[in-house]
Coordinates of C-alpha atoms and ligand atoms in Angstrom, one line a residue:
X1 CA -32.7 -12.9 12.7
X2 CA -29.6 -11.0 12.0
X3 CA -29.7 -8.2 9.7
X4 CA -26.9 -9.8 7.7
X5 CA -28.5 -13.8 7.7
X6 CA -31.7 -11.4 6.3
X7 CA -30.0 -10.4 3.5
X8 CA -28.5 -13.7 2.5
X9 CA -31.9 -15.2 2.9
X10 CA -33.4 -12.5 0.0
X11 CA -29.9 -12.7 -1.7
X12 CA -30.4 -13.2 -5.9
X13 CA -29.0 -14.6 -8.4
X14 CA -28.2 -14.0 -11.8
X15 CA -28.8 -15.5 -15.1
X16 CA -26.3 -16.3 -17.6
X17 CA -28.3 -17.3 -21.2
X18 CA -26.2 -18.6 -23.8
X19 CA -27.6 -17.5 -27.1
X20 CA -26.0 -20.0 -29.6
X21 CA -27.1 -23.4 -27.2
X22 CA -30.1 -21.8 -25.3
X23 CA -28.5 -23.3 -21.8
X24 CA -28.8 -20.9 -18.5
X25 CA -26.7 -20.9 -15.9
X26 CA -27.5 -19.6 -12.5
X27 CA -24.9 -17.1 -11.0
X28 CA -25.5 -17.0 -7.0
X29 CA -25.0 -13.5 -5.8
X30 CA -23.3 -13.1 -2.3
X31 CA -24.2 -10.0 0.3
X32 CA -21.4 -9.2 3.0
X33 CA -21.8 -6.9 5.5
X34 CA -21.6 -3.9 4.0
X35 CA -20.5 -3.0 -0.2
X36 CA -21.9 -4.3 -3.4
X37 CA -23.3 -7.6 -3.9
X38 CA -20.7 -10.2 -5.2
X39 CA -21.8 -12.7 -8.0
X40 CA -20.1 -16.0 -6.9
X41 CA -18.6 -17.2 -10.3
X42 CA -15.9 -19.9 -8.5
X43 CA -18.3 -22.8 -10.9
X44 CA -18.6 -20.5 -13.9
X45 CA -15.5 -22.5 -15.3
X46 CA -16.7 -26.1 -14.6
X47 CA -20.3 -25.2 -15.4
X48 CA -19.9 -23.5 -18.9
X49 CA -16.1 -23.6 -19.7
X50 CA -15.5 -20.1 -19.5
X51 CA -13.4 -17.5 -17.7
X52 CA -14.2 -14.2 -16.9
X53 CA -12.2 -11.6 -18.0
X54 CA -11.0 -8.6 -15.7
X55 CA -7.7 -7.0 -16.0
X56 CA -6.6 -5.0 -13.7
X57 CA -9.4 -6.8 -10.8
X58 CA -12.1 -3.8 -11.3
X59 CA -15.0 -5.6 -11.1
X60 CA -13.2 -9.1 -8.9
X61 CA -13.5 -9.6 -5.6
X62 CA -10.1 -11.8 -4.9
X63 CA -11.3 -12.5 -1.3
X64 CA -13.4 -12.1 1.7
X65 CA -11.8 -10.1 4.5
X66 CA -13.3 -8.6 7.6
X67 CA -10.2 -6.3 8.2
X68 CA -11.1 -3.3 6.0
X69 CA -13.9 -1.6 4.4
X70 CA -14.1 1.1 2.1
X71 CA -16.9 3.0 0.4
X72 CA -15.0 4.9 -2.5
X73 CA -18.0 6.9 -3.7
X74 CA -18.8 8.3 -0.2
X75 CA -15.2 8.7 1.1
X76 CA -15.6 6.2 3.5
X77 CA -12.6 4.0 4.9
X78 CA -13.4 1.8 8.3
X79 CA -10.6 -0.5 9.8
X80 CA -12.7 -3.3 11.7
X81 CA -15.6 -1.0 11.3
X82 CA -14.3 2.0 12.9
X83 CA -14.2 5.2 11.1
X84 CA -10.3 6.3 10.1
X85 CA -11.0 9.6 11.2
X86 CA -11.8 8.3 14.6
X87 CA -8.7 6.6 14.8
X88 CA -6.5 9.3 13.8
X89 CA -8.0 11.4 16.3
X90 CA -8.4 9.0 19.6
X91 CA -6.2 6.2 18.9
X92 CA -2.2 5.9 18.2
X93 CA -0.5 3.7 16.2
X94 CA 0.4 0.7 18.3
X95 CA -3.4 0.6 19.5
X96 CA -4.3 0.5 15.5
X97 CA -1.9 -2.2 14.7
X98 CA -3.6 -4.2 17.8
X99 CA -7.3 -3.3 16.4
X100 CA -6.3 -5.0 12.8
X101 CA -4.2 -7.8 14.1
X102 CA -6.9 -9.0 16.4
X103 CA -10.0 -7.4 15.5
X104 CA -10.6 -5.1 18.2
X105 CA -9.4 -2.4 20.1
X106 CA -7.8 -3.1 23.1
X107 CA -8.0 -2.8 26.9
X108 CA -5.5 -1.3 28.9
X109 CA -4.1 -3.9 29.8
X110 CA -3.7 -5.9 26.4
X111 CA -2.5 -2.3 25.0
X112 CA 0.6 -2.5 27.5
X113 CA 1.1 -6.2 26.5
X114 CA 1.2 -6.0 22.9
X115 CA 3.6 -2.9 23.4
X116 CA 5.7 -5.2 25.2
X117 CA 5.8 -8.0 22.7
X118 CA 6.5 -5.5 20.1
X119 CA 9.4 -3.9 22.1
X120 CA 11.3 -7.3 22.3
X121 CA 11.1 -7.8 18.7
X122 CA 12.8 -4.3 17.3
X123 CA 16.3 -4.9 17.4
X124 CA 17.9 -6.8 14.1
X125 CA 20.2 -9.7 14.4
X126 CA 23.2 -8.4 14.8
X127 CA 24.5 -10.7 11.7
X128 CA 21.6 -8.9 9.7
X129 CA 23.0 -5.6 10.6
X130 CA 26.3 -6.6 9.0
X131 CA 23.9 -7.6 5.8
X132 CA 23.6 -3.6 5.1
X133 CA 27.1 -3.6 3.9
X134 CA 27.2 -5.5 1.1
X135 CA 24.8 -2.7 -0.6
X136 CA 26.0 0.4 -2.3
X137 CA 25.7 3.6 -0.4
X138 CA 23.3 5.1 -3.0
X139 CA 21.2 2.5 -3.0
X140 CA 17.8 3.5 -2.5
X141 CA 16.4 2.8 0.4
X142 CA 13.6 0.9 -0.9
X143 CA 15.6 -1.5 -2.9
X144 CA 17.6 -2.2 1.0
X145 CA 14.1 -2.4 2.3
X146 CA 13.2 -5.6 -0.2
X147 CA 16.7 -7.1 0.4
X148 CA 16.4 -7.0 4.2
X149 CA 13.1 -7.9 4.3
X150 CA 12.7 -11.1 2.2
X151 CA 16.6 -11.9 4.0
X152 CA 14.7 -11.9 7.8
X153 CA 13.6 -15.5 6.7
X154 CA 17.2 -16.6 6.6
X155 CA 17.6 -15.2 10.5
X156 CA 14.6 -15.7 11.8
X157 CA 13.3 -20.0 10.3
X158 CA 12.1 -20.2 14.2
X159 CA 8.4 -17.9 12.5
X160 CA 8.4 -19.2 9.1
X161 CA 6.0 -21.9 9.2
X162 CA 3.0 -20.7 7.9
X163 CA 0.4 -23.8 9.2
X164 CA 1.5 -23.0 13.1
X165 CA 0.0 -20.6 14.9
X166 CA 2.3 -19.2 17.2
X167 CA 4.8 -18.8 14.6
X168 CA 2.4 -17.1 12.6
X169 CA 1.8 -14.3 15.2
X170 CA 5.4 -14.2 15.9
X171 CA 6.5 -13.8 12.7
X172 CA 3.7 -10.7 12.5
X173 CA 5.1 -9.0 15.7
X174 CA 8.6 -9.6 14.6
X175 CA 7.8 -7.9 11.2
X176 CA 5.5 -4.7 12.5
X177 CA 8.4 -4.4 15.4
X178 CA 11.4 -4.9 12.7
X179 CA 10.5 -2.8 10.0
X180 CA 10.5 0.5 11.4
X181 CA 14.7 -0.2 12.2
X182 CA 15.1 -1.4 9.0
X183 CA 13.9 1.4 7.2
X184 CA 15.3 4.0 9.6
X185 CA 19.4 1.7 9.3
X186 CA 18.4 1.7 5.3
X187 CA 18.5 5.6 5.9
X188 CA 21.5 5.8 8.0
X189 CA 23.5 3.6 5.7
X190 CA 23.1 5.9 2.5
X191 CA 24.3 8.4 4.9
X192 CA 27.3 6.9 6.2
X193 CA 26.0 7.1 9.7
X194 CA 26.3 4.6 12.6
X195 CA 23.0 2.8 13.0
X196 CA 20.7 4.0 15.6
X197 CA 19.0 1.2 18.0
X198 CA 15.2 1.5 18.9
X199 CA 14.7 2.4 22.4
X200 CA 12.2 0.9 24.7
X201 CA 10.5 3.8 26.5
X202 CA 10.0 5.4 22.9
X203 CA 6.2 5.0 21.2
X204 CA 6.5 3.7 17.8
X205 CA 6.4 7.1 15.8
X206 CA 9.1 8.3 18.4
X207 CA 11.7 5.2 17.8
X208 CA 11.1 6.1 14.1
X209 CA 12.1 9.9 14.3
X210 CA 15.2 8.7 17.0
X211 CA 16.5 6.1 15.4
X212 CA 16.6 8.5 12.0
X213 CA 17.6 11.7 13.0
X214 CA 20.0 11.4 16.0
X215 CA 23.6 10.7 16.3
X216 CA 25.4 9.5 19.1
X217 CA 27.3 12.5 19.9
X218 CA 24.2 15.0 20.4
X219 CA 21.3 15.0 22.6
X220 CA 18.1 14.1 20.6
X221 CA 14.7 15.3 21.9
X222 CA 11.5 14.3 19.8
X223 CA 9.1 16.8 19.7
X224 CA 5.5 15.5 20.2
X225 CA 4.0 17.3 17.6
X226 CA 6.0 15.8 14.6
X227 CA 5.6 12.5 16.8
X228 CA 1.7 12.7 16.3
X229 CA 2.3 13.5 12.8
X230 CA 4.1 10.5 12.1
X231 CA 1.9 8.4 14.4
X232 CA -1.4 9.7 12.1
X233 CA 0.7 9.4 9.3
X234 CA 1.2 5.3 10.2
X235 CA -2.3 5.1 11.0
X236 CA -3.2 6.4 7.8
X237 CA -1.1 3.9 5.7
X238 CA -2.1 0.7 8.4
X239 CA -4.0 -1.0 5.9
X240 CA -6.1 -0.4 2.5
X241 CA -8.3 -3.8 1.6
X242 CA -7.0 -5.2 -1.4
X243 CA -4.5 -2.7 -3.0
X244 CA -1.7 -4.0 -5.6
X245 CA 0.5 -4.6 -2.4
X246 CA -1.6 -6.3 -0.3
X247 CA -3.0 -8.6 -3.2
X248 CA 0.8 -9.2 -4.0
X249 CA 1.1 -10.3 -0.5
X250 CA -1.6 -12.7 -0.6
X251 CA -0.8 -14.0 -4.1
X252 CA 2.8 -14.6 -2.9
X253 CA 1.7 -16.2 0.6
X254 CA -1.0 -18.6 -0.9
X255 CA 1.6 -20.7 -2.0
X256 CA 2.3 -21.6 1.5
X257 CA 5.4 -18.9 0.9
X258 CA 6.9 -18.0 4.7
X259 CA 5.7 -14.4 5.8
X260 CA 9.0 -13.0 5.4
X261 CA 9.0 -13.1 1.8
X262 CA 5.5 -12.5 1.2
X263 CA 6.0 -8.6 2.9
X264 CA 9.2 -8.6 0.3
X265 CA 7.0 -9.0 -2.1
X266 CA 4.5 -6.3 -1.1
X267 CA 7.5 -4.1 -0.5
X268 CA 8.0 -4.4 -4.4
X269 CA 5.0 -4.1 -5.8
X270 CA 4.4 -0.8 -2.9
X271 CA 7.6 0.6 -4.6
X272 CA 5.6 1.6 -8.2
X273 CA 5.3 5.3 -8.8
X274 CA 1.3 4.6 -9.2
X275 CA 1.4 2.9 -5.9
X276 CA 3.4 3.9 -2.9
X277 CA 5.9 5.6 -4.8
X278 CA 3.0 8.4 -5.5
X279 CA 4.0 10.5 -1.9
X280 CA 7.7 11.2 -3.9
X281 CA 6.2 11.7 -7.2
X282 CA 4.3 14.9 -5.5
X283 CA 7.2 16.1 -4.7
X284 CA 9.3 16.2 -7.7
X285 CA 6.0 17.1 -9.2
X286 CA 5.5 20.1 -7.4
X287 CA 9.1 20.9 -7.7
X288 CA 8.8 21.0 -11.0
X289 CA 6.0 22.7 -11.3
X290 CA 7.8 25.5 -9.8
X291 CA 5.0 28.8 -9.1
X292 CA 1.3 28.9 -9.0
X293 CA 1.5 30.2 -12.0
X294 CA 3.1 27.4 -14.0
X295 CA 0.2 25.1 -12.9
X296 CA -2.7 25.3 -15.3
X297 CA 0.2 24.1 -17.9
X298 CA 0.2 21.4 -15.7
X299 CA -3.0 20.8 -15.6
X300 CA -3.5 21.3 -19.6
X301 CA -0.5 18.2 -19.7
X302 CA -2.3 16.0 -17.0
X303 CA -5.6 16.1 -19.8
X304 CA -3.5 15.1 -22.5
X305 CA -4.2 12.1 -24.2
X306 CA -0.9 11.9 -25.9
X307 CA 1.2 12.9 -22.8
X308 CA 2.1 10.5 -20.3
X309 CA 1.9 13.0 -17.4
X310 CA -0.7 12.5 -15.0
X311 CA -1.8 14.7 -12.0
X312 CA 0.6 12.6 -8.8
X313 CA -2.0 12.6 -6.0
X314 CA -4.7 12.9 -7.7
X315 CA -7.0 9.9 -8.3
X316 CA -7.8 6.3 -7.1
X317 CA -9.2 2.8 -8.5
X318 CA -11.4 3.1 -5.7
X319 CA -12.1 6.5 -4.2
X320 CA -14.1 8.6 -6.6
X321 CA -14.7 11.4 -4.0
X322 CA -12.2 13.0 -1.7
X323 CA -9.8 10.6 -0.3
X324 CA -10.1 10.6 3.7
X325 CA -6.7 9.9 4.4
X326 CA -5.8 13.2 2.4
X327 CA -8.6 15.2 4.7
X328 CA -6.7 14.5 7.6
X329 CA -3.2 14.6 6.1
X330 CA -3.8 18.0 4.8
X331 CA -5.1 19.4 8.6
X332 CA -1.8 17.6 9.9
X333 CA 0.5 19.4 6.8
X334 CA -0.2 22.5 8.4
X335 CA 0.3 21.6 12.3
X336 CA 3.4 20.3 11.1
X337 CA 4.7 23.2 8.7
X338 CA 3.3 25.9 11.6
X339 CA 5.2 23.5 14.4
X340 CA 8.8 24.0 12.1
X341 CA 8.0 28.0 11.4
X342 CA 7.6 26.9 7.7
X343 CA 4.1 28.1 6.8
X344 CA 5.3 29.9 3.7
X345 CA 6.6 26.3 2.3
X346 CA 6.6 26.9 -1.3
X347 CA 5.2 23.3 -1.9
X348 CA 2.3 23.4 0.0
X349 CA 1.2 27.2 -1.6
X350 CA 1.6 25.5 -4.8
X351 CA -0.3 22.0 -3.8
X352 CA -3.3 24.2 -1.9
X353 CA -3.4 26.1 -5.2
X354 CA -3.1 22.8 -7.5
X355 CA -5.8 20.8 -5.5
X356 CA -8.3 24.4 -5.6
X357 CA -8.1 24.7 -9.7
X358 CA -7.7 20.8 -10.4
X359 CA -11.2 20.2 -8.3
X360 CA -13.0 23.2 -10.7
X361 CA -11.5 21.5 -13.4
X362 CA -14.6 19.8 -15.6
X363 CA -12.1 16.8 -16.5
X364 CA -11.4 16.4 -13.1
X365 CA -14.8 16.5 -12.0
X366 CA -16.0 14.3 -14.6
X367 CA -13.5 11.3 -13.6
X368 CA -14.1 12.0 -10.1
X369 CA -10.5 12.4 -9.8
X370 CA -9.9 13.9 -6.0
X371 CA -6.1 14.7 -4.3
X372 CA -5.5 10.7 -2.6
X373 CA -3.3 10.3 0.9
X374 CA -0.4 11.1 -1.4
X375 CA -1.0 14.5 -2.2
X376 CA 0.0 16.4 1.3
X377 CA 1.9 13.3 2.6
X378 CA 5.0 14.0 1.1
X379 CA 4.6 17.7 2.0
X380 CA 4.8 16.8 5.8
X381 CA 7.9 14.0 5.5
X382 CA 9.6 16.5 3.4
X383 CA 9.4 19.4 6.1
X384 CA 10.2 16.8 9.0
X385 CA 13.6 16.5 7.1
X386 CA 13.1 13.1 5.6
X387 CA 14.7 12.7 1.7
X388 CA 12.2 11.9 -0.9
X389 CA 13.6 8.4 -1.4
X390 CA 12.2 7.5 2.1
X391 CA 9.1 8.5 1.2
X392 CA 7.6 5.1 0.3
X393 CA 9.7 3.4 3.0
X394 CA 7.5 5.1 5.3
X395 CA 4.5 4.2 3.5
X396 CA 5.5 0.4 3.7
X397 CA 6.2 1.0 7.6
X398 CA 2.9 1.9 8.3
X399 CA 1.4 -0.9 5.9
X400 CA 3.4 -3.8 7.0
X401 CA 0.8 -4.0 10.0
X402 CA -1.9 -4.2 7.2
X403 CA -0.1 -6.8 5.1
X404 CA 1.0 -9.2 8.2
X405 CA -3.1 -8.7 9.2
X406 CA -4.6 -9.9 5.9
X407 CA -1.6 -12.4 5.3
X408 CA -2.8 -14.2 8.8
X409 CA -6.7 -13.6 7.6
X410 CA -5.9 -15.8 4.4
X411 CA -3.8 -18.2 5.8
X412 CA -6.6 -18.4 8.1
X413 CA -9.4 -18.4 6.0
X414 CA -11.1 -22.2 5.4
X415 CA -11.6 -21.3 1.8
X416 CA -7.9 -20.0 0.8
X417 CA -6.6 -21.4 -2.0
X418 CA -3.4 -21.3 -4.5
X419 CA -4.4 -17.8 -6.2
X420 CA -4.0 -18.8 -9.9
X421 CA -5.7 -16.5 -12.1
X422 CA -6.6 -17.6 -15.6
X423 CA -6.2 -15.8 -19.1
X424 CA -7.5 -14.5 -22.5
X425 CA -5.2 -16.5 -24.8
X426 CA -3.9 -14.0 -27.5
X427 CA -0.9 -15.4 -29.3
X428 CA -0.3 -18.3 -32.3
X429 CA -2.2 -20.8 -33.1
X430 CA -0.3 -24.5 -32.9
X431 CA 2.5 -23.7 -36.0
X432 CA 4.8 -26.4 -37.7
X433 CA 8.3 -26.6 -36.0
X434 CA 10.9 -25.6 -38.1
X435 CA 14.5 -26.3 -37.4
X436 CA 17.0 -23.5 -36.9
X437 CA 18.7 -23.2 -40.4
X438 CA 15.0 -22.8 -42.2
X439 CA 14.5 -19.5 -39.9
X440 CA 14.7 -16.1 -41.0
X441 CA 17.0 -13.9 -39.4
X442 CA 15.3 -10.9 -37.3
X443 CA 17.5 -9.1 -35.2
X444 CA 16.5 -8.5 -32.1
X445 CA 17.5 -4.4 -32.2
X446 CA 15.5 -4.2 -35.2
X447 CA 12.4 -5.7 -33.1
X448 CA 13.9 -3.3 -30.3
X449 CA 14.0 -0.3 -32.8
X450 CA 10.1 -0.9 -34.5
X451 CA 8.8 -0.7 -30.9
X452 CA 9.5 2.7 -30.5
Ligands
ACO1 N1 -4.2 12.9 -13.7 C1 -4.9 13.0 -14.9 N2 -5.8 12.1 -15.3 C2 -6.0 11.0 -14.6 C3 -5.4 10.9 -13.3 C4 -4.5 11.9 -12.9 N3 -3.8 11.8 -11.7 N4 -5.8 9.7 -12.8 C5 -6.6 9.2 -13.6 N5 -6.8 10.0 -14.7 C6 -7.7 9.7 -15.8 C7 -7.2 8.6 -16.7 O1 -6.3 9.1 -17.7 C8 -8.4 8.0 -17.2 O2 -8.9 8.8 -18.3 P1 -9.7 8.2 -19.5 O3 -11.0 7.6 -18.9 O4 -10.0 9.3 -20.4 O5 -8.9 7.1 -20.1 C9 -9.4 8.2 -16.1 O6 -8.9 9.3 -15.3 C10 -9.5 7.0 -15.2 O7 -8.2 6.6 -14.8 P2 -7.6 5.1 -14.7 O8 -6.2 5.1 -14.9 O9 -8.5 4.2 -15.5 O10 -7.9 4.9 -13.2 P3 -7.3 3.8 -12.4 O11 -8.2 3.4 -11.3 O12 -6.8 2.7 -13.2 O13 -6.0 4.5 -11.7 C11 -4.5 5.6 -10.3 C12 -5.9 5.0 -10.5 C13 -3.4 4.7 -10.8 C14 -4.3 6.0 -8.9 C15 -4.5 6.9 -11.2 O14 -5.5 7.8 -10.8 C16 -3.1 7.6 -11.2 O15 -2.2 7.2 -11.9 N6 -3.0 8.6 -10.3 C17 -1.7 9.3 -10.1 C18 -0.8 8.4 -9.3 C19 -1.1 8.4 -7.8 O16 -1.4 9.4 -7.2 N7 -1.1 7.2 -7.3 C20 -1.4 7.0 -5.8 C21 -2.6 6.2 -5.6 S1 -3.0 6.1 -3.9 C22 -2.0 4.9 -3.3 O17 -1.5 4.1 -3.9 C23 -1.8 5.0 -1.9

């Protein structure tokens, strides 16, 4: 007997007693491979007409998934059970993106395949490339990025059906292949810039940095150390179970939405400074921040109850110990920074010294609040010479892989469903109708004004 059919053999269950009618319910409890058990409430509804009530998904499994696991109290994140750490170290990027697409790792020879395939899909229409006009030169890069995105639907309808499979796996290559142009053209239209096209005997991390930083009238030579930087960096984002993003993806794509849109989506809901927006709010953070002696201010602020301000980088829903990804981030800030002769980076003196005090700090401690992939991240994109704005662009480049992966696993999955989550109702009871010259008048600023 398998260790896993084992488990579900002893698995509980859990009962519900109502005190008022003296009825029990029976809550089965399900066991997955690894991670908490999971009470299975999909009857609770029909069996006692209630909902449960969860903002915010703490306690809510929204799916199963074999893609991702992660163990936030022991720092532990595994992409089909392999450890992240032994990805960043033996695998690249394009070997990652085949390992959560298809479950394994690859051979050689399904490695230089799936390179292949992914080659043939990195240019843009060329009528999509005219599409980057019609946005304002200071747009940020991320608002291009949603625009461009959700508009490959309109250029590519040949991979939008969602029920076939072939389209479905085109529609992933075309996306993990595409989106690396389209945020490197978002960045060369705020510039002014003619667009760089990806080149074929480029990696992925190297297409990235050539189709951002050269121009056609200079030689460009990538060097491999910032290369393996932005290769761990994509490995890093590749995928994180079911983050805001992702779940937006999956939300938006249980409607039987095409793939195209559904990675829009994610793009938007990546975009929030609590999200993937984090790696730039480090920076201005830290830029504001200003000297190591400014930061237990900072830190005072970050405790505040009445103060808004939070520590950026610091903290997760679901890590409560040191955050891998930031483990290996922080080795690879250094290469990097020693790599560009700029050790002495102000930034980083004043994130080692932040992350040093903030980990003595009791409050800290206490919440088990530890620096995420965030905190160095932006250090490292900031010394390669990307702008801040680009920051979460990079982020969604690296996740795009993930999101295409766990869109496939739910369309794929016999249980998916429209997601549909119910509510607490909060607001009027039924009230009498009363016709417009019966109302009172309250203005609207007024309303606007008491809010404050
Ligand atoms: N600085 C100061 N206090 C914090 C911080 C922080 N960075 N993060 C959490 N806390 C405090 C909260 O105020 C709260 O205190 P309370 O219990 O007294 O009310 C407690 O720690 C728990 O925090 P929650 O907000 O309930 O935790 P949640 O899981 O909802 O939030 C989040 C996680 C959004 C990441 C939060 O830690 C945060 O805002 N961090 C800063 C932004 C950031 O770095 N985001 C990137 C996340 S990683 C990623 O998306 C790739």
């Amino acid at each position: 007997m398998s260790d896993y059919e084992d488990k579900k053999n002893k698995a509980k269950s859990y009962t519900l007693f109502n005190n008022e009618s003296g009825q029990s319910f029976e809550i089965p409890v399900l066991k997955g491979t690894d991670g908490p058990e999971v009470l299975d409430i999909r009857s609770l509804y029909k069996d006692t007409g209630m909902f449960a009530y969860d903002p915010g998904y703490t306690s809510t499994a929204s799916c199963s998934s074999s893609i991702t696991y992660i163990d936030g109290h022991k720092g532990i994140l595994r992409h089909r059970g392999y450890n992240i750490k032994d990805l960043t170290t033996h695998s690249d990027f394009i070997e990652v993106c085949y390992l959560l697409l298809h479950g394994d790792l690859p051979s050689i020879i399904d490695k230089q395949k799936f390179e292949k395939v992914i080659n043939n899909h990195k240019m843009l229409h060329e009528q999509l490339v005219n599409f980057y006009r019609g946005f304002r030169r200071d747009a940020h890069p991320m608002a291009i990025m949603v625009g461009v995105v959700g508009a490959l639907s309109a250029f590519y309808n040949d991979s939008t059906d969602f029920a076939n499979i072939n389209q479905r796996m085109i529609a992933c290559h075309r996306l993990i292949a595409k989106i690396a142009t389209i945020g490197s053209m978002a960045y060369k239209y705020s510039l002014g810039q003619p667009f760089v096209y990806p080149k074929d005997n480029l990696s992925y991390s190297e297409n990235l940095l050539y189709m951002t930083f050269s121009v056609p009238t200079k030689e460009y030579k990538v060097n491999p150390v910032i290369a393996e930087a932005m290769d761990k960096f994509f490995i890093l984002h590749a995928d994180h179970e079911q983050n805001a993003s992702t779940s937006t993806v999956r939300l938006a794509g249980s409607s039987g939405a095409n793939p195209f849109a559904c990675i829009a989506a994610g793009i938007a809901s990546l975009w929030g400074p609590a999200h993937g927006g984090a790696n730039e709010a480090v920076i201005l953070m830290l830029q504001e921040i200003g000297s190591v002696e400014n930061i237990p201010n900072f830190i005072k602020k970050s405790k505040d109850k009445n103060d808004p301000f939070r520590l950026m980088g610091f903290g997760h829903r679901v890590y409560k110990n040191y955050d891998p990804r930031a483990e290996v981030m922080k080795v690879t800030a250094h290469k990097v920074l020693k790599e560009l002769e700029k050790s002495e980076d102000p930034l980083l003196k004043i994130a080692l010294a932040l992350e040093k005090l903030a980990l003595k700090d009791e409050y800290f401690i206490e919440k088990k609040l530890y620096p995420n992939v965030d905190f160095y991240s932006g250090i490292i994109l900031k010394a390669i010479g990307f702008p801040t704005s680009m920051f979460t662009v990079l982020f969604a480049i690296g996740r795009t892989v993930g999101w295409t992966a766990q869109w496939k696993e739910m369309i794929e999955d016999p249980v998916n469903k429209i997601g549909r989550p119910r509510q607490l109702y909060n607001g009027s009871n039924s009230r009498n109708y009363e016709i417009i010259n019966k109302r009172e008048t309250k203005s609207i600023f007024q309303w606007l004004w008491s809010k404050k």
